[in-house]
Amino acid sequence: MTESEQPSVPLSVLLADPALGLRQVAGPAGNQQVSTVGTTEIEDPSPYLVGGELLLTAGVRLPLDAEGIDTYVRRVVAAGVSALGFGVAPVHEEVPPELVAACDRHGLPLLRLPPATPFVAVGQATYAAIAEARNRELREISRAQSALATAAARPDALRAVLAQLGAHTGAWAVLYDARGNELFSAGSRPASPTPGRLRELAVRTVARVRTGSAGRRSAPAAAADHQGGIHLTVHTLPGADGTATALALGQAATTAPTLVHRQVTSTAAVLLALLTSPRHALGTDTHSAGALVRLMLGATPAEVAGDLTPVGTSEAGHWVVVHGRQTTPRSATAPLQGDDPAQLATLGTALGTPYLYVDGAELKALVPSAPDARPDVPAQAADLGWVLGFSTPAPASDLAHADVQAGRALQRAIAAQVPAVVHTGDPLTVHGIVPSADARDLARTRFAPLDGAASPGAPVLLDTLRTWLTLHGSWDRTAAALHVHRNTVRHRLARIAELLDVDLQDPGVRMELWFALHWLPDATHQDSSDQRL
């Protein structure tokens, strides 16, 4: 932590505390920052000072002549003292005028401490105020980090993160590529020439990130430029291995960055790096690049799968195939394309893999997996605007079969209007073999005679039938569950049997109605062959 980042409190806060009774009698009226309180009665305390102190003294060893007092003040000012506090009585009845003159001359705020104010009380009040200021900063940082994390889960994550960064720092925030092109920006765009200056600073900073002999980029770099009341800062984004990427985060503000702003910017940079890291996965991973070369030269998927598995995967060799279809593009005029690296990175980060291919509204991806692991479906799949189908984990030698599974799962997800479907190993169930569209049509047709039913109406009759079948035809338990009389249950079921022209005592009829109830469009059900999320 630099000296400027030390927890501190403005001198005005202490002057405004009525319990202390402090009064400034000399020096500038600026809002100097006080980071600590020290007490001294030695003739030259400067060797023992670190800067930022409110230095308290009763003048026990204060020089008696004006020249000596001037030397005393000059030394503590050179040591970085923020202010001098002079306690009147018992040594001095009042602040010496020579001390007042010297503090005015050297620009050192001089405070008068009344006899009733102990030095310890000043220290306690200062540290309490510093702690409260620090807590406010931490709360502000926490709120900003929470907002950034929420933004990172949105489908337009990069824009959303930049927008939150700008909102919490008051700066114009922009994401640049290595050539200085603006990928995304947020906040009020400053007037010329500020955007051009920020771009030039970003290009120069990214240029410092050189590829070394080992084929790795150097560590992330930062730069700042403050001119004409405009504060420019640039940070290159860190990669997954701690080295720098070819992207840079630039900010332009009319106020100097504070500790809070720096912490919030640091969090945003990490999130932006995570959101864009798939874009660089193949370009920085020599194993993956070599695997693709081997595939093009005739190797089989099973032979190169180990090199394609990202570092950190617990068990290599198994993959989940993902098929996707985009249903709600981020805008009508700008659907996601395979050459849109930022949006592609957002989707790849959500799926947890750099191995994906997007062709218009169609997606295919390979996600590394342990053999027995359940595919990890991103919670924000629907927000990303994609319907997804997942295969079960398969070895590289069986990817063709997994590809078929993912395709079928996607079709089921689209038909069921759910964000994602995960294929499981047992498709031989009634729900698995009856197409969803046919099942819904059958259910609508089967219960169509209830649509015109008089009071209590079709919804109540269907709920009564569903409850009665769930409770295995028990009149009393159904009545208790619905909070009605058992004769009401009998009357409703007789009405259902009459309208549907069925015998509810027939087990086959009950089974048919049970399936039809589960296939109604407004009914929820769990498919035993596919888990819908």
Short mmCIF file of C-alpha atoms in Angstrom, two decimals:
data_model
loop_
_atom_site.label_atom_id
_atom_site.label_comp_id
_atom_site.label_asym_id
_atom_site.label_seq_id
_atom_site.Cartn_x
_atom_site.Cartn_y
_atom_site.Cartn_z
CA MET A 1 0.00 0.00 0.00
CA THR A 2 1.46 3.37 -0.99
CA GLU A 3 1.55 6.38 1.28
CA SER A 4 -1.38 7.92 -0.60
CA GLU A 5 -3.42 4.78 0.10
CA GLN A 6 -2.84 4.81 3.87
CA PRO A 7 -6.15 5.05 5.74
CA SER A 8 -6.59 8.68 6.67
CA VAL A 9 -9.17 11.28 7.62
CA PRO A 10 -9.49 14.94 6.57
CA LEU A 11 -8.35 17.46 9.16
CA SER A 12 -11.75 19.14 8.86
CA VAL A 13 -13.40 16.09 10.45
CA LEU A 14 -11.38 16.59 13.65
CA LEU A 15 -11.99 20.34 13.64
CA ALA A 16 -15.74 19.69 13.35
CA ASP A 17 -15.80 17.38 16.40
CA PRO A 18 -17.33 19.47 19.24
CA ALA A 19 -16.03 17.06 21.89
CA LEU A 20 -12.44 17.93 20.99
CA GLY A 21 -12.81 21.70 20.81
CA LEU A 22 -9.95 22.08 18.33
CA ARG A 23 -9.39 25.42 16.58
CA GLN A 24 -7.05 26.17 13.71
CA VAL A 25 -4.98 29.26 14.47
CA ALA A 26 -2.43 29.20 11.63
CA GLY A 27 -1.55 27.62 8.31
CA PRO A 28 -3.59 26.96 5.17
CA ALA A 29 -7.24 26.04 5.42
CA GLY A 30 -6.88 23.10 3.05
CA ASN A 31 -8.27 19.65 3.82
CA GLN A 32 -5.02 17.89 4.72
CA GLN A 33 -5.24 14.15 5.36
CA VAL A 34 -4.26 12.81 8.78
CA SER A 35 -3.20 9.14 8.90
CA THR A 36 -1.87 8.93 12.46
CA VAL A 37 -1.44 10.93 15.67
CA GLY A 38 1.90 11.33 17.44
CA THR A 39 2.97 13.06 20.64
CA THR A 40 6.45 14.47 21.15
CA GLU A 41 8.29 16.86 23.43
CA ILE A 42 11.78 16.57 21.94
CA GLU A 43 13.53 19.46 20.24
CA ASP A 44 13.84 17.72 16.81
CA PRO A 45 11.25 14.99 16.26
CA SER A 46 11.83 14.80 12.48
CA PRO A 47 13.94 11.60 12.54
CA TYR A 48 11.03 9.76 14.15
CA LEU A 49 8.28 10.87 11.75
CA VAL A 50 6.93 8.98 8.72
CA GLY A 51 4.62 11.63 7.27
CA GLY A 52 0.89 12.25 7.53
CA GLU A 53 0.93 12.79 11.30
CA LEU A 54 -1.07 15.13 13.42
CA LEU A 55 1.85 15.96 15.75
CA LEU A 56 0.79 16.95 19.27
CA THR A 57 2.98 18.89 21.71
CA ALA A 58 2.60 20.93 24.86
CA GLY A 59 5.76 22.87 24.01
CA VAL A 60 7.85 21.46 26.88
CA ARG A 61 11.07 21.58 24.82
CA LEU A 62 9.93 24.18 22.30
CA PRO A 63 12.76 26.63 21.51
CA LEU A 64 12.39 29.99 23.24
CA ASP A 65 13.44 32.22 20.38
CA ALA A 66 11.73 32.83 17.03
CA GLU A 67 14.66 31.44 15.02
CA GLY A 68 14.63 28.16 16.96
CA ILE A 69 10.84 27.84 16.54
CA ASP A 70 11.16 28.49 12.80
CA THR A 71 13.77 25.71 12.54
CA TYR A 72 11.47 23.35 14.48
CA VAL A 73 8.53 24.01 12.14
CA ARG A 74 10.69 23.77 9.01
CA ARG A 75 11.97 20.34 10.08
CA VAL A 76 8.54 18.81 10.81
CA VAL A 77 7.19 20.20 7.54
CA ALA A 78 10.09 18.56 5.68
CA ALA A 79 9.26 15.29 7.46
CA GLY A 80 5.73 15.37 5.99
CA VAL A 81 3.68 16.23 9.07
CA SER A 82 0.09 17.08 8.09
CA ALA A 83 -0.66 19.36 11.03
CA LEU A 84 0.69 20.47 14.41
CA GLY A 85 -1.49 20.43 17.50
CA PHE A 86 -0.48 22.64 20.45
CA GLY A 87 -1.94 21.98 23.87
CA VAL A 88 -2.23 25.09 26.03
CA ALA A 89 -1.55 24.80 29.80
CA PRO A 90 0.21 23.87 31.89
CA VAL A 91 3.48 24.88 30.12
CA HIS A 92 2.10 27.68 27.92
CA GLU A 93 -0.96 29.72 28.75
CA GLU A 94 -1.54 30.33 25.04
CA VAL A 95 -0.09 29.35 21.68
CA PRO A 96 3.18 31.27 21.25
CA PRO A 97 2.82 33.96 18.54
CA GLU A 98 6.25 32.97 17.14
CA LEU A 99 4.86 29.46 16.50
CA VAL A 100 1.78 30.91 14.79
CA ALA A 101 3.97 33.03 12.52
CA ALA A 102 6.28 30.14 11.66
CA CYS A 103 3.38 27.82 10.75
CA ASP A 104 1.89 30.51 8.53
CA ARG A 105 5.25 31.04 6.91
CA HIS A 106 5.84 27.34 6.15
CA GLY A 107 2.25 26.40 5.33
CA LEU A 108 1.68 24.06 8.30
CA PRO A 109 -1.81 23.90 9.83
CA LEU A 110 -1.59 24.70 13.55
CA LEU A 111 -4.38 23.58 15.89
CA ARG A 112 -5.05 24.88 19.40
CA LEU A 113 -6.02 22.17 21.90
CA PRO A 114 -7.93 23.53 24.92
CA PRO A 115 -6.78 22.49 28.42
CA ALA A 116 -9.77 20.12 28.80
CA THR A 117 -8.83 18.03 25.74
CA PRO A 118 -6.35 15.23 26.50
CA PHE A 119 -3.95 14.24 23.77
CA VAL A 120 -5.25 10.68 24.05
CA ALA A 121 -8.77 11.87 23.21
CA VAL A 122 -7.50 13.42 19.98
CA GLY A 123 -5.85 10.12 19.05
CA GLN A 124 -8.97 8.12 19.84
CA ALA A 125 -11.19 10.42 17.80
CA THR A 126 -8.76 10.35 14.88
CA TYR A 127 -8.51 6.58 14.75
CA ALA A 128 -12.28 6.19 15.14
CA ALA A 129 -12.82 8.55 12.22
CA ILE A 130 -10.20 6.71 10.15
CA ALA A 131 -11.88 3.37 10.91
CA GLU A 132 -15.27 4.72 9.88
CA ALA A 133 -13.84 6.15 6.66
CA ARG A 134 -12.16 2.84 5.94
CA ASN A 135 -15.42 0.96 6.57
CA ARG A 136 -17.22 3.28 4.14
CA GLU A 137 -14.56 2.54 1.53
CA LEU A 138 -14.88 -1.20 2.09
CA ARG A 139 -18.67 -1.05 1.82
CA GLU A 140 -18.37 0.93 -1.40
CA ILE A 141 -15.86 -1.58 -2.78
CA SER A 142 -18.11 -4.48 -1.78
CA ARG A 143 -21.15 -2.95 -3.47
CA ALA A 144 -19.16 -2.27 -6.62
CA GLN A 145 -17.70 -5.78 -6.71
CA SER A 146 -21.16 -7.28 -6.26
CA ALA A 147 -22.50 -5.17 -9.12
CA LEU A 148 -19.56 -6.17 -11.32
CA ALA A 149 -20.09 -9.87 -10.57
CA THR A 150 -23.78 -9.57 -11.44
CA ALA A 151 -22.90 -7.77 -14.66
CA ALA A 152 -20.44 -10.53 -15.59
CA ALA A 153 -23.32 -13.04 -15.62
CA ARG A 154 -25.34 -11.07 -18.14
CA PRO A 155 -25.48 -12.05 -21.83
CA ASP A 156 -23.83 -8.72 -22.74
CA ALA A 157 -21.26 -9.27 -20.00
CA LEU A 158 -18.42 -7.16 -21.39
CA ARG A 159 -20.59 -4.10 -21.93
CA ALA A 160 -22.31 -4.62 -18.58
CA VAL A 161 -19.02 -4.86 -16.65
CA LEU A 162 -17.71 -1.69 -18.31
CA ALA A 163 -20.97 0.10 -17.51
CA GLN A 164 -20.72 -0.82 -13.83
CA LEU A 165 -17.07 0.19 -13.76
CA GLY A 166 -17.92 3.59 -15.17
CA ALA A 167 -20.83 4.02 -12.76
CA HIS A 168 -18.69 3.28 -9.68
CA THR A 169 -15.62 5.27 -10.72
CA GLY A 170 -17.19 8.15 -12.64
CA ALA A 171 -14.82 7.45 -15.52
CA TRP A 172 -15.26 6.76 -19.21
CA ALA A 173 -14.24 3.10 -19.55
CA VAL A 174 -13.20 1.48 -22.82
CA LEU A 175 -11.82 -1.93 -23.84
CA TYR A 176 -9.15 -1.81 -26.55
CA ASP A 177 -7.54 -4.45 -28.68
CA ALA A 178 -3.81 -4.43 -29.44
CA ARG A 179 -4.27 -1.99 -32.34
CA GLY A 180 -6.22 0.49 -30.26
CA ASN A 181 -9.63 -0.36 -31.68
CA GLU A 182 -12.47 0.28 -29.26
CA LEU A 183 -14.23 -3.04 -28.67
CA PHE A 184 -16.66 -1.74 -26.04
CA SER A 185 -17.05 1.46 -24.05
CA ALA A 186 -19.31 2.80 -21.32
CA GLY A 187 -19.92 6.13 -19.68
CA SER A 188 -19.96 9.65 -21.02
CA ARG A 189 -17.45 9.97 -23.86
CA PRO A 190 -15.09 12.89 -23.16
CA ALA A 191 -14.44 15.63 -25.66
CA SER A 192 -11.49 15.55 -28.02
CA PRO A 193 -8.53 15.12 -27.68
CA THR A 194 -9.03 12.89 -24.59
CA PRO A 195 -10.22 9.75 -26.49
CA GLY A 196 -7.24 9.98 -28.83
CA ARG A 197 -4.79 10.45 -25.96
CA LEU A 198 -6.25 7.47 -24.12
CA ARG A 199 -6.04 5.31 -27.24
CA GLU A 200 -2.39 6.24 -27.79
CA LEU A 201 -1.59 5.42 -24.17
CA ALA A 202 -3.32 2.05 -24.54
CA VAL A 203 -1.42 1.20 -27.73
CA ARG A 204 1.91 2.14 -26.14
CA THR A 205 1.12 0.10 -23.03
CA VAL A 206 0.08 -3.01 -24.97
CA ALA A 207 3.23 -2.65 -27.10
CA ARG A 208 5.29 -3.14 -23.94
CA VAL A 209 3.82 -6.63 -23.62
CA ARG A 210 6.32 -8.52 -25.74
CA THR A 211 6.53 -12.23 -26.44
CA GLY A 212 9.60 -13.66 -24.75
CA SER A 213 11.88 -16.47 -25.81
CA ALA A 214 9.69 -19.02 -24.07
CA GLY A 215 6.67 -17.96 -26.11
CA ARG A 216 4.95 -16.33 -23.14
CA ARG A 217 3.82 -12.77 -22.82
CA SER A 218 5.19 -10.54 -20.10
CA ALA A 219 3.27 -9.60 -16.98
CA PRO A 220 0.31 -7.21 -17.24
CA ALA A 221 1.35 -3.56 -17.46
CA ALA A 222 -0.26 -0.31 -16.35
CA ALA A 223 0.25 3.32 -17.29
CA ALA A 224 -1.12 6.72 -16.30
CA ASP A 225 -1.12 10.21 -17.79
CA HIS A 226 -2.52 13.27 -16.04
CA GLN A 227 -2.77 16.51 -18.00
CA GLY A 228 -5.11 19.47 -17.93
CA GLY A 229 -7.28 18.07 -15.15
CA ILE A 230 -7.90 14.80 -17.06
CA HIS A 231 -6.64 11.58 -15.49
CA LEU A 232 -5.93 8.73 -17.91
CA THR A 233 -5.15 5.18 -16.82
CA VAL A 234 -4.57 1.99 -18.81
CA HIS A 235 -4.30 -1.62 -17.60
CA THR A 236 -3.50 -4.58 -19.83
CA LEU A 237 -5.68 -7.53 -18.91
CA PRO A 238 -4.15 -10.48 -17.05
CA GLY A 239 -4.33 -13.90 -18.66
CA ALA A 240 -5.23 -17.16 -16.93
CA ASP A 241 -1.56 -17.85 -16.18
CA GLY A 242 -0.81 -14.37 -14.85
CA THR A 243 0.74 -13.08 -18.07
CA ALA A 244 -0.78 -10.23 -20.05
CA THR A 245 -3.23 -10.54 -22.91
CA ALA A 246 -3.42 -8.29 -25.97
CA LEU A 247 -6.38 -6.33 -24.57
CA ALA A 248 -6.28 -3.15 -22.51
CA LEU A 249 -8.74 -1.42 -20.21
CA GLY A 250 -8.61 2.37 -20.47
CA GLN A 251 -10.24 4.99 -18.24
CA ALA A 252 -10.55 8.76 -18.47
CA ALA A 253 -11.79 10.76 -15.49
CA THR A 254 -11.83 14.35 -14.27
CA THR A 255 -10.76 13.33 -10.75
CA ALA A 256 -7.71 11.45 -9.57
CA PRO A 257 -8.26 7.72 -8.92
CA THR A 258 -8.93 6.92 -5.27
CA LEU A 259 -8.18 3.72 -3.40
CA VAL A 260 -11.79 2.64 -4.00
CA HIS A 261 -11.48 3.36 -7.72
CA ARG A 262 -8.26 1.36 -7.97
CA GLN A 263 -9.77 -1.63 -6.16
CA VAL A 264 -12.90 -1.56 -8.33
CA THR A 265 -10.81 -1.24 -11.49
CA SER A 266 -8.68 -4.20 -10.43
CA THR A 267 -11.79 -6.36 -9.97
CA ALA A 268 -13.20 -5.27 -13.32
CA ALA A 269 -9.91 -6.07 -15.07
CA VAL A 270 -9.93 -9.61 -13.68
CA LEU A 271 -13.54 -10.16 -14.74
CA LEU A 272 -12.88 -8.80 -18.22
CA ALA A 273 -9.85 -11.09 -18.51
CA LEU A 274 -11.97 -14.10 -17.53
CA LEU A 275 -14.70 -13.13 -19.97
CA THR A 276 -12.27 -12.79 -22.86
CA SER A 277 -9.82 -15.59 -22.06
CA PRO A 278 -11.33 -18.20 -24.46
CA ARG A 279 -10.52 -15.85 -27.30
CA HIS A 280 -6.81 -16.51 -26.68
CA ALA A 281 -6.96 -20.17 -25.66
CA LEU A 282 -5.68 -21.64 -28.91
CA GLY A 283 -3.29 -18.78 -29.61
CA THR A 284 -1.38 -19.19 -26.36
CA ASP A 285 -1.64 -22.95 -25.79
CA THR A 286 1.03 -24.70 -27.88
CA HIS A 287 -0.34 -28.14 -26.96
CA SER A 288 -3.76 -27.26 -28.42
CA ALA A 289 -2.22 -25.77 -31.55
CA GLY A 290 -0.08 -28.87 -32.03
CA ALA A 291 -3.11 -31.11 -31.59
CA LEU A 292 -4.97 -29.28 -34.35
CA VAL A 293 -1.98 -29.66 -36.66
CA ARG A 294 -1.89 -33.39 -35.96
CA LEU A 295 -5.63 -33.68 -36.69
CA MET A 296 -5.17 -31.96 -40.03
CA LEU A 297 -2.33 -34.34 -40.85
CA GLY A 298 -4.37 -37.46 -40.21
CA ALA A 299 -4.34 -38.17 -36.46
CA THR A 300 -7.54 -39.47 -34.85
CA PRO A 301 -9.46 -37.56 -32.17
CA ALA A 302 -8.49 -40.20 -29.60
CA GLU A 303 -4.80 -39.59 -30.32
CA VAL A 304 -4.91 -35.82 -29.76
CA ALA A 305 -7.61 -35.54 -27.06
CA GLY A 306 -5.06 -35.45 -24.24
CA ASP A 307 -3.35 -32.38 -25.69
CA LEU A 308 -6.66 -30.60 -26.20
CA THR A 309 -7.75 -30.99 -22.58
CA PRO A 310 -7.03 -27.70 -20.76
CA VAL A 311 -4.60 -27.68 -17.86
CA GLY A 312 -6.40 -28.24 -14.57
CA THR A 313 -8.93 -30.79 -15.82
CA SER A 314 -8.88 -33.63 -13.34
CA GLU A 315 -9.30 -36.45 -15.82
CA ALA A 316 -8.49 -36.13 -19.50
CA GLY A 317 -9.93 -38.08 -22.39
CA HIS A 318 -13.69 -37.59 -21.87
CA TRP A 319 -15.78 -34.88 -23.43
CA VAL A 320 -19.34 -33.55 -23.35
CA VAL A 321 -20.65 -32.48 -26.75
CA VAL A 322 -22.90 -29.43 -26.72
CA HIS A 323 -25.30 -28.37 -29.46
CA GLY A 324 -26.99 -24.99 -29.29
CA ARG A 325 -29.41 -22.81 -31.15
CA GLN A 326 -29.68 -19.08 -30.66
CA THR A 327 -33.25 -17.99 -30.06
CA THR A 328 -32.88 -14.39 -28.87
CA PRO A 329 -29.89 -12.61 -30.46
CA ARG A 330 -28.47 -9.70 -28.48
CA SER A 331 -29.93 -7.36 -31.11
CA ALA A 332 -31.97 -7.76 -34.26
CA THR A 333 -29.20 -6.23 -36.37
CA ALA A 334 -26.19 -7.83 -34.69
CA PRO A 335 -26.62 -11.55 -34.05
CA LEU A 336 -23.70 -13.47 -32.65
CA GLN A 337 -21.29 -14.58 -35.34
CA GLY A 338 -18.35 -16.94 -35.18
CA ASP A 339 -15.92 -14.07 -35.80
CA ASP A 340 -17.19 -11.96 -32.87
CA PRO A 341 -14.41 -12.75 -30.36
CA ALA A 342 -15.79 -10.84 -27.39
CA GLN A 343 -19.25 -12.38 -27.52
CA LEU A 344 -17.77 -15.76 -28.37
CA ALA A 345 -15.58 -15.45 -25.28
CA THR A 346 -18.64 -14.75 -23.13
CA LEU A 347 -20.34 -17.92 -24.34
CA GLY A 348 -17.15 -19.97 -24.03
CA THR A 349 -16.62 -18.76 -20.48
CA ALA A 350 -20.18 -19.71 -19.53
CA LEU A 351 -19.73 -23.21 -20.93
CA GLY A 352 -16.26 -23.55 -19.45
CA THR A 353 -14.41 -24.38 -22.66
CA PRO A 354 -12.44 -22.63 -25.39
CA TYR A 355 -13.42 -25.34 -27.89
CA LEU A 356 -16.55 -24.04 -29.55
CA TYR A 357 -17.73 -23.17 -33.02
CA VAL A 358 -20.54 -20.77 -33.86
CA ASP A 359 -22.08 -20.53 -37.30
CA GLY A 360 -24.82 -17.93 -37.26
CA ALA A 361 -27.48 -19.25 -34.89
CA GLU A 362 -25.93 -22.72 -34.51
CA LEU A 363 -23.39 -23.75 -31.89
CA LYS A 364 -21.23 -26.81 -31.33
CA ALA A 365 -18.80 -27.18 -28.43
CA LEU A 366 -16.57 -29.72 -26.71
CA VAL A 367 -16.34 -29.48 -22.92
CA PRO A 368 -13.63 -31.51 -21.08
CA SER A 369 -15.18 -33.79 -18.48
CA ALA A 370 -14.46 -36.58 -16.05
CA PRO A 371 -15.94 -39.93 -17.16
CA ASP A 372 -18.76 -40.04 -14.61
CA ALA A 373 -19.38 -36.32 -14.17
CA ARG A 374 -22.74 -34.77 -14.88
CA PRO A 375 -22.52 -32.05 -17.57
CA ASP A 376 -22.33 -28.60 -16.02
CA VAL A 377 -25.15 -26.53 -17.50
CA PRO A 378 -24.56 -22.76 -17.13
CA ALA A 379 -27.23 -21.17 -14.97
CA GLN A 380 -27.41 -18.23 -17.37
CA ALA A 381 -28.04 -20.36 -20.48
CA ALA A 382 -31.41 -18.73 -21.10
CA ASP A 383 -29.99 -15.25 -20.53
CA LEU A 384 -27.33 -15.93 -23.13
CA GLY A 385 -30.11 -16.41 -25.66
CA TRP A 386 -29.27 -20.04 -26.43
CA VAL A 387 -31.13 -23.33 -26.11
CA LEU A 388 -28.60 -26.06 -25.38
CA GLY A 389 -28.41 -29.84 -25.68
CA PHE A 390 -25.74 -31.81 -23.78
CA SER A 391 -24.44 -35.32 -24.36
CA THR A 392 -23.19 -37.62 -21.64
CA PRO A 393 -19.38 -37.69 -21.12
CA ALA A 394 -17.75 -39.77 -23.84
CA PRO A 395 -14.19 -40.75 -24.73
CA ALA A 396 -12.69 -39.18 -27.82
CA SER A 397 -13.20 -42.42 -29.72
CA ASP A 398 -16.98 -42.18 -29.18
CA LEU A 399 -17.50 -38.49 -30.03
CA ALA A 400 -19.68 -39.30 -33.04
CA HIS A 401 -22.23 -41.03 -30.80
CA ALA A 402 -22.06 -38.16 -28.28
CA ASP A 403 -22.67 -35.74 -31.13
CA VAL A 404 -25.92 -37.56 -31.96
CA GLN A 405 -26.95 -37.45 -28.28
CA ALA A 406 -26.35 -33.69 -28.10
CA GLY A 407 -28.38 -33.12 -31.26
CA ARG A 408 -31.33 -35.10 -29.92
CA ALA A 409 -31.12 -33.34 -26.56
CA LEU A 410 -31.21 -29.98 -28.31
CA GLN A 411 -34.33 -30.98 -30.25
CA ARG A 412 -36.03 -32.01 -27.01
CA ALA A 413 -35.07 -28.73 -25.36
CA ILE A 414 -36.51 -26.75 -28.27
CA ALA A 415 -39.72 -28.79 -28.30
CA ALA A 416 -40.16 -28.52 -24.53
CA GLN A 417 -39.27 -24.81 -24.55
CA VAL A 418 -36.69 -25.21 -21.79
CA PRO A 419 -33.19 -23.62 -21.68
CA ALA A 420 -31.29 -26.92 -21.78
CA VAL A 421 -31.63 -30.68 -21.85
CA VAL A 422 -28.98 -33.14 -20.66
CA HIS A 423 -29.04 -36.55 -22.29
CA THR A 424 -28.95 -39.52 -19.92
CA GLY A 425 -28.33 -43.17 -20.52
CA ASP A 426 -31.89 -44.54 -20.53
CA PRO A 427 -34.03 -43.14 -23.35
CA LEU A 428 -36.53 -46.05 -23.30
CA THR A 429 -39.42 -44.43 -21.41
CA VAL A 430 -42.84 -43.25 -22.53
CA HIS A 431 -41.72 -39.63 -22.28
CA GLY A 432 -38.58 -40.46 -24.25
CA ILE A 433 -40.26 -42.21 -27.15
CA VAL A 434 -43.27 -39.91 -27.63
CA PRO A 435 -42.35 -36.66 -29.41
CA SER A 436 -43.13 -33.66 -27.22
CA ALA A 437 -45.28 -31.94 -29.85
CA ASP A 438 -47.39 -35.06 -30.38
CA ALA A 439 -47.76 -35.52 -26.62
CA ARG A 440 -49.04 -31.98 -26.16
CA ASP A 441 -51.51 -32.33 -29.03
CA LEU A 442 -52.79 -35.59 -27.55
CA ALA A 443 -53.28 -33.98 -24.13
CA ARG A 444 -55.12 -30.97 -25.55
CA THR A 445 -57.42 -33.22 -27.56
CA ARG A 446 -58.07 -35.57 -24.65
CA PHE A 447 -59.18 -32.82 -22.29
CA ALA A 448 -60.86 -30.56 -24.84
CA PRO A 449 -64.38 -31.62 -23.65
CA LEU A 450 -63.66 -29.93 -20.30
CA ASP A 451 -63.06 -26.51 -21.86
CA GLY A 452 -66.73 -25.59 -21.82
CA ALA A 453 -67.51 -27.05 -18.40
CA ALA A 454 -69.69 -24.99 -16.13
CA SER A 455 -68.61 -23.92 -12.64
CA PRO A 456 -66.17 -24.75 -11.10
CA GLY A 457 -64.57 -24.82 -14.57
CA ALA A 458 -61.91 -26.84 -16.36
CA PRO A 459 -58.88 -25.81 -14.22
CA VAL A 460 -60.57 -26.94 -11.00
CA LEU A 461 -61.76 -30.19 -12.57
CA LEU A 462 -58.27 -30.95 -13.89
CA ASP A 463 -56.68 -30.18 -10.52
CA THR A 464 -59.17 -32.45 -8.80
CA LEU A 465 -58.46 -35.27 -11.27
CA ARG A 466 -54.68 -34.84 -10.91
CA THR A 467 -54.87 -34.87 -7.09
CA TRP A 468 -57.20 -37.91 -7.07
CA LEU A 469 -54.90 -39.89 -9.38
CA THR A 470 -51.83 -38.85 -7.36
CA LEU A 471 -53.50 -40.15 -4.18
CA HIS A 472 -54.37 -43.47 -5.85
CA GLY A 473 -58.13 -42.83 -6.06
CA SER A 474 -58.68 -42.03 -2.37
CA TRP A 475 -61.78 -39.85 -1.95
CA ASP A 476 -61.02 -38.82 1.64
CA ARG A 477 -57.34 -37.94 1.06
CA THR A 478 -58.25 -35.97 -2.06
CA ALA A 479 -60.91 -34.04 -0.17
CA ALA A 480 -58.44 -33.24 2.60
CA ALA A 481 -55.77 -32.12 0.11
CA LEU A 482 -58.20 -29.84 -1.72
CA HIS A 483 -59.95 -28.65 1.47
CA VAL A 484 -63.39 -29.66 0.18
CA HIS A 485 -66.03 -32.20 1.23
CA ARG A 486 -65.61 -35.77 -0.06
CA ASN A 487 -69.00 -35.51 -1.79
CA THR A 488 -67.66 -32.51 -3.73
CA VAL A 489 -64.80 -34.71 -4.95
CA ARG A 490 -67.25 -37.42 -6.00
CA HIS A 491 -69.43 -34.90 -7.83
CA ARG A 492 -66.45 -33.37 -9.71
CA LEU A 493 -65.09 -36.76 -10.77
CA ALA A 494 -68.49 -37.89 -11.94
CA ARG A 495 -68.70 -34.71 -14.02
CA ILE A 496 -65.21 -35.40 -15.48
CA ALA A 497 -66.16 -38.99 -16.37
CA GLU A 498 -69.33 -37.77 -18.03
CA LEU A 499 -67.62 -35.03 -20.10
CA LEU A 500 -64.70 -37.26 -21.15
CA ASP A 501 -66.96 -40.30 -21.63
CA VAL A 502 -64.65 -42.61 -19.67
CA ASP A 503 -64.85 -45.09 -16.81
CA LEU A 504 -62.57 -43.81 -14.06
CA GLN A 505 -62.56 -47.21 -12.38
CA ASP A 506 -60.69 -48.67 -15.36
CA PRO A 507 -56.91 -48.79 -14.57
CA GLY A 508 -56.06 -48.31 -18.24
CA VAL A 509 -58.16 -45.15 -18.39
CA ARG A 510 -56.51 -43.83 -15.27
CA MET A 511 -53.04 -44.43 -16.75
CA GLU A 512 -54.01 -42.75 -20.01
CA LEU A 513 -55.33 -39.69 -18.18
CA TRP A 514 -52.25 -39.62 -15.95
CA PHE A 515 -49.91 -39.34 -18.93
CA ALA A 516 -52.18 -36.81 -20.64
CA LEU A 517 -52.17 -34.61 -17.53
CA HIS A 518 -48.36 -34.59 -17.53
CA TRP A 519 -48.30 -33.64 -21.21
CA LEU A 520 -50.60 -30.66 -20.88
CA PRO A 521 -48.72 -27.49 -21.96
CA ASP A 522 -49.28 -25.83 -18.58
CA ALA A 523 -48.20 -28.89 -16.59
CA THR A 524 -44.66 -29.47 -15.32
CA HIS A 525 -43.10 -32.87 -15.50
CA GLN A 526 -39.75 -34.58 -15.21
CA ASP A 527 -38.65 -36.63 -18.18
CA SER A 528 -36.95 -39.77 -16.93
CA SER A 529 -34.70 -39.99 -19.99
CA ASP A 530 -33.63 -36.32 -20.11
CA GLN A 531 -33.23 -33.85 -17.26
CA ARG A 532 -34.60 -30.45 -18.24
CA LEU A 533 -33.10 -27.45 -16.56
#
